[in-house]
mmCIF file of C-alpha atoms and ligand atoms in Angstrom:
data_model
loop_
_atom_site.group_PDB
_atom_site.id
_atom_site.type_symbol
_atom_site.label_atom_id
_atom_site.label_comp_id
_atom_site.label_asym_id
_atom_site.label_seq_id
_atom_site.Cartn_x
_atom_site.Cartn_y
_atom_site.Cartn_z
ATOM 1 C CA MET A 28 46.788 -39.582 23.745
ATOM 2 C CA LEU A 29 46.751 -38.377 20.555
ATOM 3 C CA ARG A 30 50.327 -38.703 19.134
ATOM 4 C CA LEU A 31 51.742 -35.239 17.222
ATOM 5 C CA GLY A 32 54.507 -36.139 14.574
ATOM 6 C CA ILE A 33 55.381 -31.998 13.913
ATOM 7 C CA LEU A 34 57.038 -31.088 10.461
ATOM 8 C CA VAL A 35 59.060 -27.991 10.660
ATOM 9 C CA SER A 36 61.708 -26.488 8.092
ATOM 10 C CA GLY A 37 62.328 -23.089 10.015
ATOM 11 C CA GLY A 38 62.660 -20.910 13.461
ATOM 12 C CA GLY A 39 59.261 -23.148 14.518
ATOM 13 C CA SER A 40 57.500 -20.838 16.020
ATOM 14 C CA ASN A 41 53.819 -22.500 15.900
ATOM 15 C CA LEU A 42 55.902 -25.741 16.786
ATOM 16 C CA GLN A 43 56.498 -23.821 20.395
ATOM 17 C CA ALA A 44 52.924 -22.332 20.813
ATOM 18 C CA ILE A 45 51.879 -25.913 20.547
ATOM 19 C CA ILE A 46 54.835 -27.544 23.086
ATOM 20 C CA ASP A 47 53.793 -24.099 25.201
ATOM 21 C CA ASN A 48 50.204 -25.311 25.015
ATOM 22 C CA ILE A 49 50.989 -29.062 26.040
ATOM 23 C CA LYS A 50 53.110 -27.554 28.725
ATOM 24 C CA SER A 51 49.690 -25.363 29.960
ATOM 25 C CA GLY A 52 47.251 -28.389 29.786
ATOM 26 C CA TYR A 53 45.294 -26.855 27.093
ATOM 27 C CA LEU A 54 46.332 -30.411 24.886
ATOM 28 C CA ASP A 55 45.827 -32.194 27.835
ATOM 29 C CA LYS A 56 44.876 -35.263 25.198
ATOM 30 C CA CYS A 57 48.569 -34.269 23.418
ATOM 31 C CA LYS A 58 52.353 -35.800 23.366
ATOM 32 C CA ILE A 59 54.922 -34.576 20.839
ATOM 33 C CA ALA A 60 56.175 -37.546 19.666
ATOM 34 C CA THR A 61 58.334 -36.599 17.379
ATOM 35 C CA VAL A 62 60.039 -33.392 15.346
ATOM 36 C CA VAL A 63 60.963 -33.816 11.737
ATOM 37 C CA GLY A 64 62.787 -30.994 9.776
ATOM 38 C CA SER A 65 63.398 -31.035 6.404
ATOM 39 C CA LYS A 66 66.862 -29.610 6.619
ATOM 40 C CA SER A 67 69.337 -29.310 9.426
ATOM 41 C CA GLY A 68 70.178 -25.950 11.406
ATOM 42 C CA ILE A 69 66.650 -24.836 11.760
ATOM 43 C CA TYR A 70 65.497 -23.760 15.343
ATOM 44 C CA ALA A 71 62.861 -25.504 15.243
ATOM 45 C CA LEU A 72 64.685 -28.267 16.404
ATOM 46 C CA GLU A 73 66.056 -26.481 18.569
ATOM 47 C CA ARG A 74 63.142 -25.925 20.223
ATOM 48 C CA ALA A 75 62.475 -30.245 20.040
ATOM 49 C CA THR A 76 66.425 -30.477 21.685
ATOM 50 C CA GLN A 77 65.230 -28.080 24.685
ATOM 51 C CA ASN A 78 62.049 -29.376 25.475
ATOM 52 C CA ASP A 79 63.334 -33.500 24.919
ATOM 53 C CA ILE A 80 61.462 -34.130 22.030
ATOM 54 C CA PRO A 81 62.935 -36.907 19.717
ATOM 55 C CA SER A 82 63.736 -35.320 16.129
ATOM 56 C CA LYS A 83 65.237 -36.284 12.882
ATOM 57 C CA VAL A 84 66.672 -34.682 9.980
ATOM 58 C CA ILE A 85 64.590 -36.157 6.837
ATOM 59 C CA SER A 86 65.411 -34.002 3.507
ATOM 60 C CA ARG A 87 64.029 -34.667 -0.072
ATOM 61 C CA ARG A 88 67.198 -33.871 -1.487
ATOM 62 C CA ASP A 89 68.596 -36.583 0.034
ATOM 63 C CA TYR A 90 66.273 -38.802 -1.862
ATOM 64 C CA SER A 91 66.400 -39.320 -5.456
ATOM 65 C CA SER A 92 62.648 -39.872 -5.916
ATOM 66 C CA ILE A 93 59.397 -37.974 -4.249
ATOM 67 C CA ASP A 94 58.426 -41.787 -3.912
ATOM 68 C CA GLU A 95 61.212 -42.667 -1.895
ATOM 69 C CA TYR A 96 61.217 -39.178 0.404
ATOM 70 C CA ASP A 97 57.502 -40.542 0.717
ATOM 71 C CA ARG A 98 57.986 -44.003 1.812
ATOM 72 C CA VAL A 99 60.755 -42.797 4.061
ATOM 73 C CA LEU A 100 59.275 -39.945 5.926
ATOM 74 C CA SER A 101 56.027 -42.120 6.521
ATOM 75 C CA GLU A 102 58.325 -45.030 7.953
ATOM 76 C CA TYR A 103 59.986 -43.103 10.585
ATOM 77 C CA LEU A 104 56.129 -41.103 11.620
ATOM 78 C CA LYS A 105 54.647 -44.831 11.984
ATOM 79 C CA SER A 106 57.506 -45.862 13.749
ATOM 80 C CA SER A 107 57.526 -43.193 16.103
ATOM 81 C CA ASP A 108 53.639 -44.272 16.223
ATOM 82 C CA VAL A 109 52.778 -41.024 14.982
ATOM 83 C CA ASP A 110 48.502 -40.600 14.922
ATOM 84 C CA LEU A 111 48.280 -37.433 13.415
ATOM 85 C CA VAL A 112 50.776 -35.245 10.924
ATOM 86 C CA VAL A 113 50.902 -31.281 11.803
ATOM 87 C CA MET A 114 53.294 -29.642 9.169
ATOM 88 C CA ALA A 115 53.975 -26.612 10.989
ATOM 89 C CA GLY A 116 56.096 -24.423 8.227
ATOM 90 C CA PHE A 117 56.918 -27.468 6.511
ATOM 91 C CA LEU A 118 57.964 -26.327 3.286
ATOM 92 C CA SER A 119 58.943 -29.658 1.380
ATOM 93 C CA ILE A 120 56.600 -31.364 -0.867
ATOM 94 C CA VAL A 121 55.160 -34.805 -0.224
ATOM 95 C CA GLY A 122 53.666 -36.623 -2.500
ATOM 96 C CA GLU A 123 50.807 -39.500 -2.841
ATOM 97 C CA GLU A 124 52.019 -42.171 -1.410
ATOM 98 C CA PHE A 125 52.364 -40.105 2.158
ATOM 99 C CA VAL A 126 49.463 -38.595 2.173
ATOM 100 C CA ARG A 127 47.522 -41.645 1.452
ATOM 101 C CA SER A 128 50.087 -43.522 4.368
ATOM 102 C CA PHE A 129 48.034 -40.528 6.760
ATOM 103 C CA GLN A 130 44.692 -40.475 5.171
ATOM 104 C CA ASN A 131 42.788 -37.284 7.155
ATOM 105 C CA ARG A 132 45.497 -37.434 9.913
ATOM 106 C CA ILE A 133 47.657 -34.768 8.228
ATOM 107 C CA ILE A 134 46.954 -31.138 8.630
ATOM 108 C CA ASN A 135 48.834 -27.864 7.442
ATOM 109 C CA ILE A 136 48.858 -24.136 8.756
ATOM 110 C CA HIS A 137 48.600 -21.760 6.010
ATOM 111 C CA PRO A 138 49.133 -17.823 6.236
ATOM 112 C CA SER A 139 46.257 -16.643 4.357
ATOM 113 C CA LEU A 140 42.835 -17.234 4.111
ATOM 114 C CA ILE A 141 42.635 -19.627 1.718
ATOM 115 C CA PRO A 142 40.927 -19.865 -1.082
ATOM 116 C CA ALA A 143 42.969 -16.112 -0.965
ATOM 117 C CA PHE A 144 46.965 -16.200 -2.066
ATOM 118 C CA CYS A 145 48.028 -20.032 -1.650
ATOM 119 C CA GLY A 146 48.792 -22.719 -3.538
ATOM 120 C CA LYS A 147 51.822 -23.775 -5.581
ATOM 121 C CA GLY A 148 54.433 -20.866 -4.789
ATOM 122 C CA TYR A 149 52.444 -19.213 -1.677
ATOM 123 C CA TYR A 150 54.752 -19.535 1.030
ATOM 124 C CA GLY A 151 56.435 -18.086 3.966
ATOM 125 C CA ILE A 152 56.633 -13.998 3.747
ATOM 126 C CA ILE A 153 55.210 -14.444 -0.078
ATOM 127 C CA PRO A 154 51.214 -14.912 0.791
ATOM 128 C CA HIS A 155 51.807 -11.472 2.777
ATOM 129 C CA GLN A 156 53.408 -9.971 0.631
ATOM 130 C CA LYS A 157 51.113 -10.897 -2.111
ATOM 131 C CA ALA A 158 48.265 -9.582 -0.042
ATOM 132 C CA LEU A 159 49.958 -6.293 0.607
ATOM 133 C CA GLU A 160 49.891 -5.788 -3.251
ATOM 134 C CA TYR A 161 46.548 -6.590 -3.860
ATOM 135 C CA GLY A 162 45.517 -4.590 -1.178
ATOM 136 C CA VAL A 163 43.379 -6.224 0.839
ATOM 137 C CA LYS A 164 41.667 -5.139 4.396
ATOM 138 C CA VAL A 165 41.937 -8.619 6.162
ATOM 139 C CA THR A 166 44.042 -11.547 5.443
ATOM 140 C CA GLY A 167 45.020 -13.988 8.417
ATOM 141 C CA ALA A 168 45.429 -18.146 8.657
ATOM 142 C CA THR A 169 44.009 -21.224 7.975
ATOM 143 C CA VAL A 170 44.129 -25.084 8.843
ATOM 144 C CA HIS A 171 43.286 -27.500 6.550
ATOM 145 C CA PHE A 172 43.536 -31.298 6.105
ATOM 146 C CA VAL A 173 46.145 -31.741 3.602
ATOM 147 C CA GLU A 174 45.388 -34.002 -0.050
ATOM 148 C CA LEU A 175 47.502 -33.971 -2.601
ATOM 149 C CA GLU A 176 47.196 -30.610 -4.310
ATOM 150 C CA THR A 177 49.056 -27.480 -2.491
ATOM 151 C CA ASP A 178 46.702 -26.102 -0.002
ATOM 152 C CA SER A 179 43.305 -27.934 -1.208
ATOM 153 C CA GLY A 180 42.091 -30.016 1.947
ATOM 154 C CA PRO A 181 39.017 -29.199 3.600
ATOM 155 C CA ILE A 182 39.537 -25.796 5.554
ATOM 156 C CA ILE A 183 38.955 -27.213 9.684
ATOM 157 C CA MET A 184 39.740 -23.740 11.041
ATOM 158 C CA GLN A 185 40.315 -20.261 10.038
ATOM 159 C CA LYS A 186 41.436 -16.388 11.586
ATOM 160 C CA ALA A 187 41.487 -12.995 10.214
ATOM 161 C CA VAL A 188 43.620 -10.386 10.970
ATOM 162 C CA GLU A 189 43.548 -6.823 9.716
ATOM 163 C CA VAL A 190 45.570 -5.258 7.418
ATOM 164 C CA ARG A 191 47.218 -2.159 8.154
ATOM 165 C CA PRO A 192 47.793 1.221 5.810
ATOM 166 C CA GLU A 193 51.478 1.194 7.850
ATOM 167 C CA ASP A 194 52.539 -2.707 7.173
ATOM 168 C CA THR A 195 54.897 -4.401 5.466
ATOM 169 C CA PRO A 196 55.342 -8.591 4.608
ATOM 170 C CA GLU A 197 57.332 -8.889 7.888
ATOM 171 C CA THR A 198 55.185 -6.790 10.334
ATOM 172 C CA LEU A 199 51.712 -8.574 8.509
ATOM 173 C CA GLN A 200 53.097 -11.710 8.611
ATOM 174 C CA LYS A 201 54.627 -11.414 12.521
ATOM 175 C CA ARG A 202 50.953 -10.010 13.323
ATOM 176 C CA VAL A 203 49.321 -13.306 11.324
ATOM 177 C CA MET A 204 51.052 -15.706 13.287
ATOM 178 C CA GLU A 205 50.764 -13.681 17.071
ATOM 179 C CA GLN A 206 47.125 -13.448 16.070
ATOM 180 C CA ALA A 207 45.780 -16.507 14.460
ATOM 181 C CA GLU A 208 48.746 -19.178 13.678
ATOM 182 C CA TRP A 209 49.979 -19.603 17.051
ATOM 183 C CA HIS A 210 46.524 -19.881 17.763
ATOM 184 C CA ILE A 211 43.999 -22.034 15.251
ATOM 185 C CA LEU A 212 46.665 -24.653 14.967
ATOM 186 C CA SER A 213 46.256 -25.519 18.655
ATOM 187 C CA GLU A 214 42.914 -25.154 18.806
ATOM 188 C CA SER A 215 42.287 -27.813 15.746
ATOM 189 C CA ILE A 216 44.635 -29.831 17.036
ATOM 190 C CA LYS A 217 42.582 -30.104 20.386
ATOM 191 C CA LEU A 218 39.420 -30.507 18.449
ATOM 192 C CA ILE A 219 40.660 -34.220 16.858
ATOM 193 C CA SER A 220 42.286 -34.918 20.036
ATOM 194 C CA GLU A 221 38.497 -34.330 21.283
ATOM 195 C CA ASN A 222 37.642 -36.397 18.303
ATOM 196 C CA LYS A 223 34.984 -33.326 17.867
ATOM 197 C CA LEU A 224 35.499 -33.248 13.924
ATOM 198 C CA ARG A 225 33.546 -34.216 11.403
ATOM 199 C CA VAL A 226 34.129 -34.151 7.989
ATOM 200 C CA GLN A 227 31.401 -34.128 5.773
ATOM 201 C CA GLY A 228 32.535 -33.723 1.698
ATOM 202 C CA ARG A 229 34.759 -30.496 1.632
ATOM 203 C CA ARG A 230 33.248 -29.393 4.793
ATOM 204 C CA VAL A 231 34.444 -29.639 8.181
ATOM 205 C CA ILE A 232 32.038 -29.755 10.972
ATOM 206 C CA TYR A 233 32.543 -29.495 14.869
HETATM 207 C C1 GRF B 11 55.734 -18.411 8.837
HETATM 208 O O1 GRF B 11 55.899 -17.970 7.172
HETATM 209 C C2 GRF B 11 54.634 -18.912 8.818
HETATM 210 O O2 GRF B 11 53.543 -18.051 8.318
HETATM 211 C C3 GRF B 11 54.338 -20.187 8.252
HETATM 212 O O3 GRF B 11 55.605 -20.814 8.243
HETATM 213 C C4 GRF B 11 56.579 -20.081 8.207
HETATM 214 C C5 GRF B 11 57.840 -20.585 9.776
HETATM 215 O O4 GRF B 11 56.776 -20.817 10.754
HETATM 216 N N1 GRF B 11 53.499 -20.883 8.359
HETATM 217 P P1 GRF B 11 57.185 -21.243 11.665
HETATM 218 O O5 GRF B 11 57.719 -20.346 12.725
HETATM 219 O O6 GRF B 11 58.572 -22.035 11.582
HETATM 220 O O7 GRF B 11 56.312 -21.694 12.379
#
């Protein structure tokens, strides 16, 4: 059984997709061991409670250094026997100590087709705003392994979504979540749970 530690910062729609896919049996080799919120009061934590999933708030601002934050986050996830860390709309920056403590066992969903519209400062609605400003005809979402540099690790899966003339950042974000994020994150987790992924340099083979 692959034990998941899901890190969240917002509404938790990606978390909900994983919960639903476990319930449906699609993710039959996975169990959510815990949900960690970067702050309290976010609906993602409510979704965990509704589904009897242990949760905890570990907020970066409560720790004086990124090393201390990394250590607390890592120790909590290890105490929950987490095998795979899933950043699902997670907005806190993790440091080298955390990335090393879960080497090649942290994945993230980013709301663009990396390497477009990614990196420092590109989160939430911003990638969609930038995609519309640039005038791209296609955007989408990317699941990738997490390395130290933001949005830089080997790409596991991507899914393209059309940009429509009438789109606003909000309508585009909604379509990218519905048509891409909520699907490829679970599909990537399933491949990992079935040990079907191989990382060769920057390429992820399956
Ligand atoms: C959304 O902007 C999504 O595109 C990104 O994180 C934000 C919140 O997602 N991945 P969620 O509803 O909390 O999963």
